[in-house]
mmCIF file of C-alpha atoms in Angstrom:
data_model
loop_
_atom_site.group_PDB
_atom_site.id
_atom_site.type_symbol
_atom_site.label_atom_id
_atom_site.label_comp_id
_atom_site.label_asym_id
_atom_site.label_seq_id
_atom_site.Cartn_x
_atom_site.Cartn_y
_atom_site.Cartn_z
ATOM 1 C CA MET A 17 24.101 13.457 90.978
ATOM 2 C CA THR A 18 22.052 16.330 89.560
ATOM 3 C CA ASN A 19 24.915 17.772 87.872
ATOM 4 C CA TYR A 20 25.741 14.441 86.563
ATOM 5 C CA ILE A 21 22.174 14.034 84.977
ATOM 6 C CA TYR A 22 22.514 17.466 83.446
ATOM 7 C CA SER A 23 25.999 16.776 82.038
ATOM 8 C CA HIS A 24 25.054 13.464 80.475
ATOM 9 C CA GLU A 25 21.409 14.092 79.429
ATOM 10 C CA LEU A 26 22.032 13.006 76.073
ATOM 11 C CA ILE A 27 23.868 9.839 76.660
ATOM 12 C CA ILE A 28 21.309 9.066 79.516
ATOM 13 C CA ARG A 29 18.360 9.384 77.090
ATOM 14 C CA LEU A 30 20.293 7.533 74.141
ATOM 15 C CA SER A 31 21.309 4.622 76.638
ATOM 16 C CA ALA A 32 17.810 4.350 77.845
ATOM 17 C CA PHE A 33 16.156 4.444 74.350
ATOM 18 C CA ILE A 34 18.625 1.754 72.862
ATOM 19 C CA GLY A 35 18.426 -0.380 76.043
ATOM 20 C CA ILE A 36 14.460 -0.385 75.974
ATOM 21 C CA PHE A 37 14.461 -0.980 72.212
ATOM 22 C CA VAL A 38 16.758 -4.084 72.291
ATOM 23 C CA LEU A 39 14.730 -5.536 75.003
ATOM 24 C CA MET A 40 11.422 -5.074 73.405
ATOM 25 C CA TYR A 41 12.630 -6.231 70.166
ATOM 26 C CA ALA A 42 14.080 -9.302 71.789
ATOM 27 C CA TRP A 43 10.966 -9.856 73.598
ATOM 28 C CA GLN A 44 8.523 -9.700 70.916
ATOM 29 C CA THR A 45 10.783 -11.790 68.714
ATOM 30 C CA VAL A 46 10.844 -14.732 71.325
ATOM 31 C CA LYS A 47 7.222 -14.276 72.353
ATOM 32 C CA PRO A 48 5.130 -12.380 69.976
ATOM 33 C CA ARG A 49 1.610 -11.406 70.325
ATOM 34 C CA ARG A 50 0.400 -11.533 66.911
ATOM 35 C CA LYS A 51 2.147 -13.083 63.861
ATOM 36 C CA LEU A 52 3.582 -10.605 61.705
ATOM 37 C CA LEU A 53 2.715 -11.061 58.146
ATOM 38 C CA VAL A 54 4.245 -8.022 56.355
ATOM 39 C CA SER A 55 8.232 -8.197 55.602
ATOM 40 C CA LEU A 56 10.018 -7.346 58.775
ATOM 41 C CA VAL A 57 13.323 -6.200 57.195
ATOM 42 C CA SER A 58 11.692 -3.688 54.660
ATOM 43 C CA ARG A 59 9.116 -2.405 57.099
ATOM 44 C CA GLN A 60 11.369 -2.249 60.249
ATOM 45 C CA SER A 61 14.488 -0.713 58.477
ATOM 46 C CA ASN A 62 12.219 2.156 56.802
ATOM 47 C CA ASN A 63 10.657 2.510 60.314
ATOM 48 C CA LEU A 64 14.155 3.111 61.810
ATOM 49 C CA GLY A 65 15.348 5.181 58.760
ATOM 50 C CA ILE A 66 12.462 7.758 59.452
ATOM 51 C CA VAL A 67 13.602 8.105 63.160
ATOM 52 C CA VAL A 68 17.059 9.078 61.860
ATOM 53 C CA ILE A 69 15.609 11.817 59.606
ATOM 54 C CA ASN A 70 13.628 13.233 62.638
ATOM 55 C CA THR A 71 16.711 13.202 64.994
ATOM 56 C CA ILE A 72 18.958 14.952 62.450
ATOM 57 C CA LEU A 73 16.293 17.481 61.620
ATOM 58 C CA LEU A 74 15.606 18.364 65.314
ATOM 59 C CA ARG A 75 19.209 18.850 65.882
ATOM 60 C CA VAL A 76 19.492 21.298 63.105
ATOM 61 C CA LEU A 77 16.080 23.312 63.627
ATOM 62 C CA PHE A 78 16.214 23.335 67.525
ATOM 63 C CA PRO A 79 19.784 23.668 68.552
ATOM 64 C CA LEU A 80 18.510 24.747 72.023
ATOM 65 C CA SER A 81 17.576 21.516 73.847
ATOM 66 C CA THR A 82 14.414 21.324 75.868
ATOM 67 C CA VAL A 83 16.504 20.828 79.014
ATOM 68 C CA GLY A 84 18.498 24.290 77.795
ATOM 69 C CA LEU A 85 15.011 25.890 77.363
ATOM 70 C CA ALA A 86 13.842 24.775 80.683
ATOM 71 C CA PHE A 87 17.147 26.368 82.424
ATOM 72 C CA TYR A 88 16.533 29.710 80.266
ATOM 73 C CA ALA A 89 12.956 29.761 81.399
ATOM 74 C CA TYR A 90 13.851 29.309 84.989
ATOM 75 C CA TYR A 91 16.636 32.082 84.951
ATOM 76 C CA HIS A 92 14.177 34.550 83.455
ATOM 77 C CA GLY A 93 11.163 33.525 85.789
ATOM 78 C CA TRP A 94 9.000 32.027 82.904
ATOM 79 C CA GLY A 95 6.029 30.048 83.617
ATOM 80 C CA LEU A 96 3.784 29.045 86.435
ATOM 81 C CA LEU A 97 6.119 26.655 88.436
ATOM 82 C CA ASN A 98 8.970 29.293 88.285
ATOM 83 C CA ASN A 99 6.697 31.453 90.115
ATOM 84 C CA ILE A 100 5.353 29.668 92.952
ATOM 85 C CA SER A 101 7.032 27.951 96.007
ATOM 86 C CA LEU A 102 6.740 24.161 96.014
ATOM 87 C CA PRO A 103 9.361 21.413 96.904
ATOM 88 C CA THR A 104 11.367 20.370 93.765
ATOM 89 C CA THR A 105 10.262 16.836 93.927
ATOM 90 C CA LEU A 106 6.741 17.839 93.714
ATOM 91 C CA LYS A 107 7.226 20.262 90.885
ATOM 92 C CA ILE A 108 8.883 17.410 88.972
ATOM 93 C CA LEU A 109 6.157 15.133 89.625
ATOM 94 C CA ILE A 110 3.278 17.623 88.470
ATOM 95 C CA SER A 111 5.473 18.453 85.508
ATOM 96 C CA ILE A 112 5.654 14.902 84.333
ATOM 97 C CA ILE A 113 1.801 14.244 84.997
ATOM 98 C CA PHE A 114 1.121 17.630 83.073
ATOM 99 C CA LEU A 115 3.311 16.654 80.070
ATOM 100 C CA ASP A 116 1.691 13.501 79.663
ATOM 101 C CA LEU A 117 -1.822 15.342 79.760
ATOM 102 C CA VAL A 118 -0.357 17.509 77.053
ATOM 103 C CA ILE A 119 0.673 14.489 74.893
ATOM 104 C CA TYR A 120 -2.825 12.941 75.378
ATOM 105 C CA ILE A 121 -4.481 16.570 74.217
ATOM 106 C CA GLN A 122 -2.034 16.555 71.181
ATOM 107 C CA HIS A 123 -2.678 13.101 70.227
ATOM 108 C CA VAL A 124 -6.231 13.549 70.045
ATOM 109 C CA MET A 125 -5.812 16.921 68.216
ATOM 110 C CA PHE A 126 -3.839 15.013 65.547
ATOM 111 C CA HIS A 127 -6.826 12.736 64.763
ATOM 112 C CA LYS A 128 -9.549 15.446 64.884
ATOM 113 C CA VAL A 129 -7.960 18.190 62.652
ATOM 114 C CA SER A 130 -7.811 17.417 59.067
ATOM 115 C CA PHE A 131 -4.228 18.727 58.403
ATOM 116 C CA LEU A 132 -2.752 17.351 61.515
ATOM 117 C CA TRP A 133 -4.380 13.950 60.730
ATOM 118 C CA ARG A 134 -2.765 13.854 57.255
ATOM 119 C CA LEU A 135 0.456 14.177 59.113
ATOM 120 C CA HIS A 136 -0.287 11.661 61.855
ATOM 121 C CA CYS A 137 -1.654 8.978 59.310
ATOM 122 C CA VAL A 138 1.937 8.184 58.661
ATOM 123 C CA HIS A 139 2.105 6.676 62.050
ATOM 124 C CA HIS A 140 -1.210 4.722 61.586
ATOM 125 C CA ALA A 141 -0.545 3.479 58.193
ATOM 126 C CA ASP A 142 1.886 0.784 59.271
ATOM 127 C CA LEU A 143 0.435 -2.552 58.246
ATOM 128 C CA GLU A 144 1.728 -4.129 61.380
ATOM 129 C CA ILE A 145 2.456 -2.918 64.928
ATOM 130 C CA ASP A 146 5.604 -3.602 66.734
ATOM 131 C CA VAL A 147 8.429 -1.766 68.653
ATOM 132 C CA THR A 148 9.546 0.004 65.402
ATOM 133 C CA THR A 149 5.998 1.555 64.849
ATOM 134 C CA GLY A 150 6.593 3.565 68.060
ATOM 135 C CA ILE A 151 9.093 5.685 66.530
ATOM 136 C CA ARG A 152 7.677 6.205 62.997
ATOM 137 C CA PHE A 153 6.362 9.739 62.916
ATOM 138 C CA HIS A 154 6.445 12.199 59.989
ATOM 139 C CA PRO A 155 9.195 14.761 60.351
ATOM 140 C CA ILE A 156 6.675 17.711 60.259
ATOM 141 C CA GLU A 157 4.574 16.320 63.037
ATOM 142 C CA ILE A 158 7.757 15.897 65.209
ATOM 143 C CA ILE A 159 8.441 19.463 64.525
ATOM 144 C CA LEU A 160 5.197 20.354 65.557
ATOM 145 C CA SER A 161 5.275 18.144 68.582
ATOM 146 C CA MET A 162 8.566 19.922 69.502
ATOM 147 C CA LEU A 163 6.861 23.396 69.315
ATOM 148 C CA ILE A 164 4.086 22.162 71.585
ATOM 149 C CA LYS A 165 6.660 20.936 74.014
ATOM 150 C CA TRP A 166 8.404 24.258 73.954
ATOM 151 C CA PHE A 167 5.332 26.115 74.702
ATOM 152 C CA SER A 168 4.402 23.926 77.515
ATOM 153 C CA ILE A 169 7.946 24.260 78.962
ATOM 154 C CA ILE A 170 7.916 28.269 78.764
ATOM 155 C CA SER A 171 4.218 28.516 80.011
ATOM 156 C CA PHE A 172 4.399 25.970 82.801
ATOM 157 C CA GLY A 173 7.783 26.510 83.968
ATOM 158 C CA ILE A 174 8.631 22.668 83.956
ATOM 159 C CA PRO A 175 12.138 22.047 85.727
ATOM 160 C CA ALA A 176 14.960 20.586 83.758
ATOM 161 C CA LEU A 177 15.048 17.263 85.576
ATOM 162 C CA ALA A 178 11.472 16.846 84.923
ATOM 163 C CA ILE A 179 12.083 17.130 81.019
ATOM 164 C CA ILE A 180 14.691 14.509 81.194
ATOM 165 C CA GLY A 181 12.641 12.206 83.306
ATOM 166 C CA PHE A 182 9.693 12.624 81.033
ATOM 167 C CA GLU A 183 11.546 12.156 77.763
ATOM 168 C CA VAL A 184 13.198 8.903 79.114
ATOM 169 C CA ILE A 185 9.611 7.600 80.397
ATOM 170 C CA LEU A 186 7.943 8.708 76.931
ATOM 171 C CA ASN A 187 10.452 6.986 74.981
ATOM 172 C CA ALA A 188 10.139 3.901 77.064
ATOM 173 C CA THR A 189 6.436 3.778 77.189
ATOM 174 C CA ALA A 190 6.101 4.243 73.569
ATOM 175 C CA LEU A 191 8.279 1.441 72.674
ATOM 176 C CA PHE A 192 6.674 -0.730 75.254
ATOM 177 C CA ASN A 193 3.104 -0.206 74.276
ATOM 178 C CA HIS A 194 3.885 -0.563 70.423
ATOM 179 C CA SER A 195 5.744 -3.633 70.880
ATOM 180 C CA ASN A 196 4.379 -7.113 69.752
ATOM 181 C CA ILE A 197 4.803 -8.677 72.991
ATOM 182 C CA ASP A 198 2.571 -11.422 74.561
ATOM 183 C CA LEU A 199 1.741 -10.357 78.176
ATOM 184 C CA PRO A 200 -0.571 -12.785 80.080
ATOM 185 C CA SER A 201 -4.123 -11.215 80.444
ATOM 186 C CA PRO A 202 -3.974 -11.015 84.207
ATOM 187 C CA VAL A 203 -0.747 -9.182 84.234
ATOM 188 C CA ASP A 204 -2.130 -7.071 81.403
ATOM 189 C CA ARG A 205 -5.040 -6.077 83.663
ATOM 190 C CA ILE A 206 -2.962 -5.122 86.468
ATOM 191 C CA ILE A 207 -0.272 -3.125 84.399
ATOM 192 C CA ARG A 208 -2.940 -1.101 82.622
ATOM 193 C CA LEU A 209 -4.290 0.283 85.767
ATOM 194 C CA PHE A 210 -1.202 2.702 85.833
ATOM 195 C CA LEU A 211 0.431 2.072 82.597
ATOM 196 C CA VAL A 212 -0.541 1.867 78.987
ATOM 197 C CA THR A 213 -0.143 -1.784 77.837
ATOM 198 C CA PRO A 214 0.575 -3.151 74.344
ATOM 199 C CA ASP A 215 -2.788 -4.775 74.243
ATOM 200 C CA MET A 216 -4.446 -1.508 75.199
ATOM 201 C CA HIS A 217 -2.690 0.692 72.705
ATOM 202 C CA ARG A 218 -2.885 -1.881 69.957
ATOM 203 C CA ILE A 219 -6.734 -1.289 69.669
ATOM 204 C CA HIS A 220 -5.800 2.269 68.649
ATOM 205 C CA HIS A 221 -4.214 1.104 65.611
ATOM 206 C CA SER A 222 -7.170 -0.921 64.451
ATOM 207 C CA THR A 223 -8.639 -0.172 61.089
ATOM 208 C CA ILE A 224 -12.145 0.426 62.774
ATOM 209 C CA LYS A 225 -12.774 3.877 63.230
ATOM 210 C CA SER A 226 -14.244 3.766 66.795
ATOM 211 C CA GLU A 227 -11.253 1.754 67.788
ATOM 212 C CA MET A 228 -8.713 4.026 66.254
ATOM 213 C CA ASN A 229 -10.348 6.950 68.017
ATOM 214 C CA SER A 230 -9.735 5.400 71.387
ATOM 215 C CA ASN A 231 -6.852 4.805 73.771
ATOM 216 C CA PHE A 232 -4.841 7.867 72.944
ATOM 217 C CA GLY A 233 -2.724 7.531 75.894
ATOM 218 C CA PHE A 234 1.204 6.915 75.605
ATOM 219 C CA ASN A 235 2.039 6.532 79.188
ATOM 220 C CA LEU A 236 -0.730 7.040 81.763
ATOM 221 C CA PRO A 237 -3.976 5.313 80.844
ATOM 222 C CA TRP A 238 -6.020 7.511 83.177
ATOM 223 C CA TRP A 239 -6.748 10.407 80.666
ATOM 224 C CA ASP A 240 -8.717 7.825 78.259
ATOM 225 C CA ARG A 241 -10.648 6.861 81.250
ATOM 226 C CA LEU A 242 -11.312 10.112 82.461
ATOM 227 C CA PHE A 243 -12.390 11.678 79.072
ATOM 228 C CA GLY A 244 -14.295 8.626 77.772
ATOM 229 C CA THR A 245 -11.829 7.468 75.134
ATOM 230 C CA TYR A 246 -10.904 4.127 76.791
ATOM 231 C CA LYS A 247 -11.678 0.850 75.160
ATOM 232 C CA LYS A 248 -11.280 -2.162 76.833
ATOM 233 C CA ASN A 249 -10.925 -4.900 73.720
ATOM 234 C CA PRO A 250 -11.114 -4.701 70.175
ATOM 235 C CA LYS A 251 -14.114 -6.104 68.423
ATOM 236 C CA LEU A 252 -12.538 -8.902 66.419
ATOM 237 C CA GLY A 253 -10.057 -9.698 69.322
ATOM 238 C CA HIS A 254 -6.278 -8.933 69.119
ATOM 239 C CA LEU A 255 -5.529 -11.898 66.768
ATOM 240 C CA GLY A 256 -8.305 -11.151 64.529
ATOM 241 C CA MET A 257 -8.017 -7.127 64.261
ATOM 242 C CA THR A 258 -6.508 -5.666 61.280
ATOM 243 C CA ILE A 259 -3.725 -3.054 61.885
ATOM 244 C CA GLY A 260 -3.470 0.012 59.800
ATOM 245 C CA LEU A 261 -5.726 2.183 57.573
ATOM 246 C CA GLU A 262 -8.333 0.671 55.329
ATOM 247 C CA ALA A 263 -7.611 2.977 52.340
ATOM 248 C CA LEU A 264 -3.712 2.491 52.638
ATOM 249 C CA ARG A 265 -2.868 -1.147 52.326
ATOM 250 C CA ASP A 266 0.025 -1.075 49.521
ATOM 251 C CA PRO A 267 3.196 -1.718 51.316
ATOM 252 C CA ASN A 268 5.202 -0.069 48.600
ATOM 253 C CA GLN A 269 3.271 3.223 49.605
ATOM 254 C CA VAL A 270 3.223 2.880 53.378
ATOM 255 C CA ASN A 271 6.043 0.838 54.384
ATOM 256 C CA ARG A 272 9.029 2.451 52.271
ATOM 257 C CA LEU A 273 10.567 5.601 53.434
ATOM 258 C CA LEU A 274 9.837 8.036 50.530
ATOM 259 C CA GLY A 275 6.170 6.692 50.425
ATOM 260 C CA MET A 276 5.930 7.620 54.197
ATOM 261 C CA LEU A 277 7.562 10.877 53.788
ATOM 262 C CA ALA A 278 5.309 11.963 50.656
ATOM 263 C CA LEU A 279 1.939 10.319 52.292
ATOM 264 C CA PRO A 280 0.679 13.777 53.659
ATOM 265 C CA LEU A 281 1.815 15.704 50.662
ATOM 266 C CA ASN A 282 0.718 13.431 47.804
ATOM 267 C CA ILE A 283 -1.100 15.853 45.438
ATOM 268 C CA PHE A 284 -1.530 13.100 42.768
ATOM 269 C CA LYS A 285 -3.437 10.682 44.691
ATOM 270 C CA LYS A 286 -6.122 12.060 46.955
ATOM 271 C CA ILE A 287 -6.142 10.305 50.372
ATOM 272 C CA ASP A 288 -9.541 8.491 50.642
ATOM 273 C CA SER A 289 -12.051 10.437 52.923
ATOM 274 C CA SER A 290 -12.413 7.363 54.978
ATOM 275 C CA LEU A 291 -9.051 8.606 56.536
ATOM 276 C CA ARG A 292 -10.671 11.510 58.003
ATOM 277 C CA ASN A 293 -11.586 10.776 61.573
ATOM 278 C CA ASN A 294 -13.030 14.402 62.766
#
């Protein structure tokens, strides 16, 4: 079974991604939480376009996959877990929780450091939030995220199985908590005890700074509660809140592919200081 997972890692991850994406897209179409006012076709197609660019770029720049790197670290004895004796299952569990913490810290960094925020604001500049927002990231941010992931694998000695499991979980939860699905409040309250829900993460995409700087988690909700960045409800409610960034409201700039790519590098138009969250 393990050999099968290693041999079909790409197919497993791609199948999980497509399956969850289709499910969330269908769900938010049938039972949406908010009425989306910005053109669906233009915005969603460009959000999907940037993920195609990111996928190709990662394949070119990082020919050695994260799973391959995990094997290389294991055979050379690199990293903490590769030098201590623990059951494999426990190592995998610890690694997945550790990687989720890394993602949380990384996310906070991308809000607090000015240069990183200029990259991450591409994700926040989306004027609506739905399942396609969960894959909308600037290519340079994706490259930096991969470098952080590589460092984590080498330093912590993360097992290859944990890498595969975490990637599947992270993709699934990012699609889930960015989707525009309508979960009943009692269900949401229960789920968000152990998983970031769409209502919980939507607050993070508010134009209000205090809300934008809360609910950083993608998967586990515990880090926000532990580090004091958890916010239960948006000030204006989920139907009344405004999504995106106050200074960037032009759909031609923020929801077109070239506009998204140029946003952090635009030297002709200064990004308003209100975008700075540090």
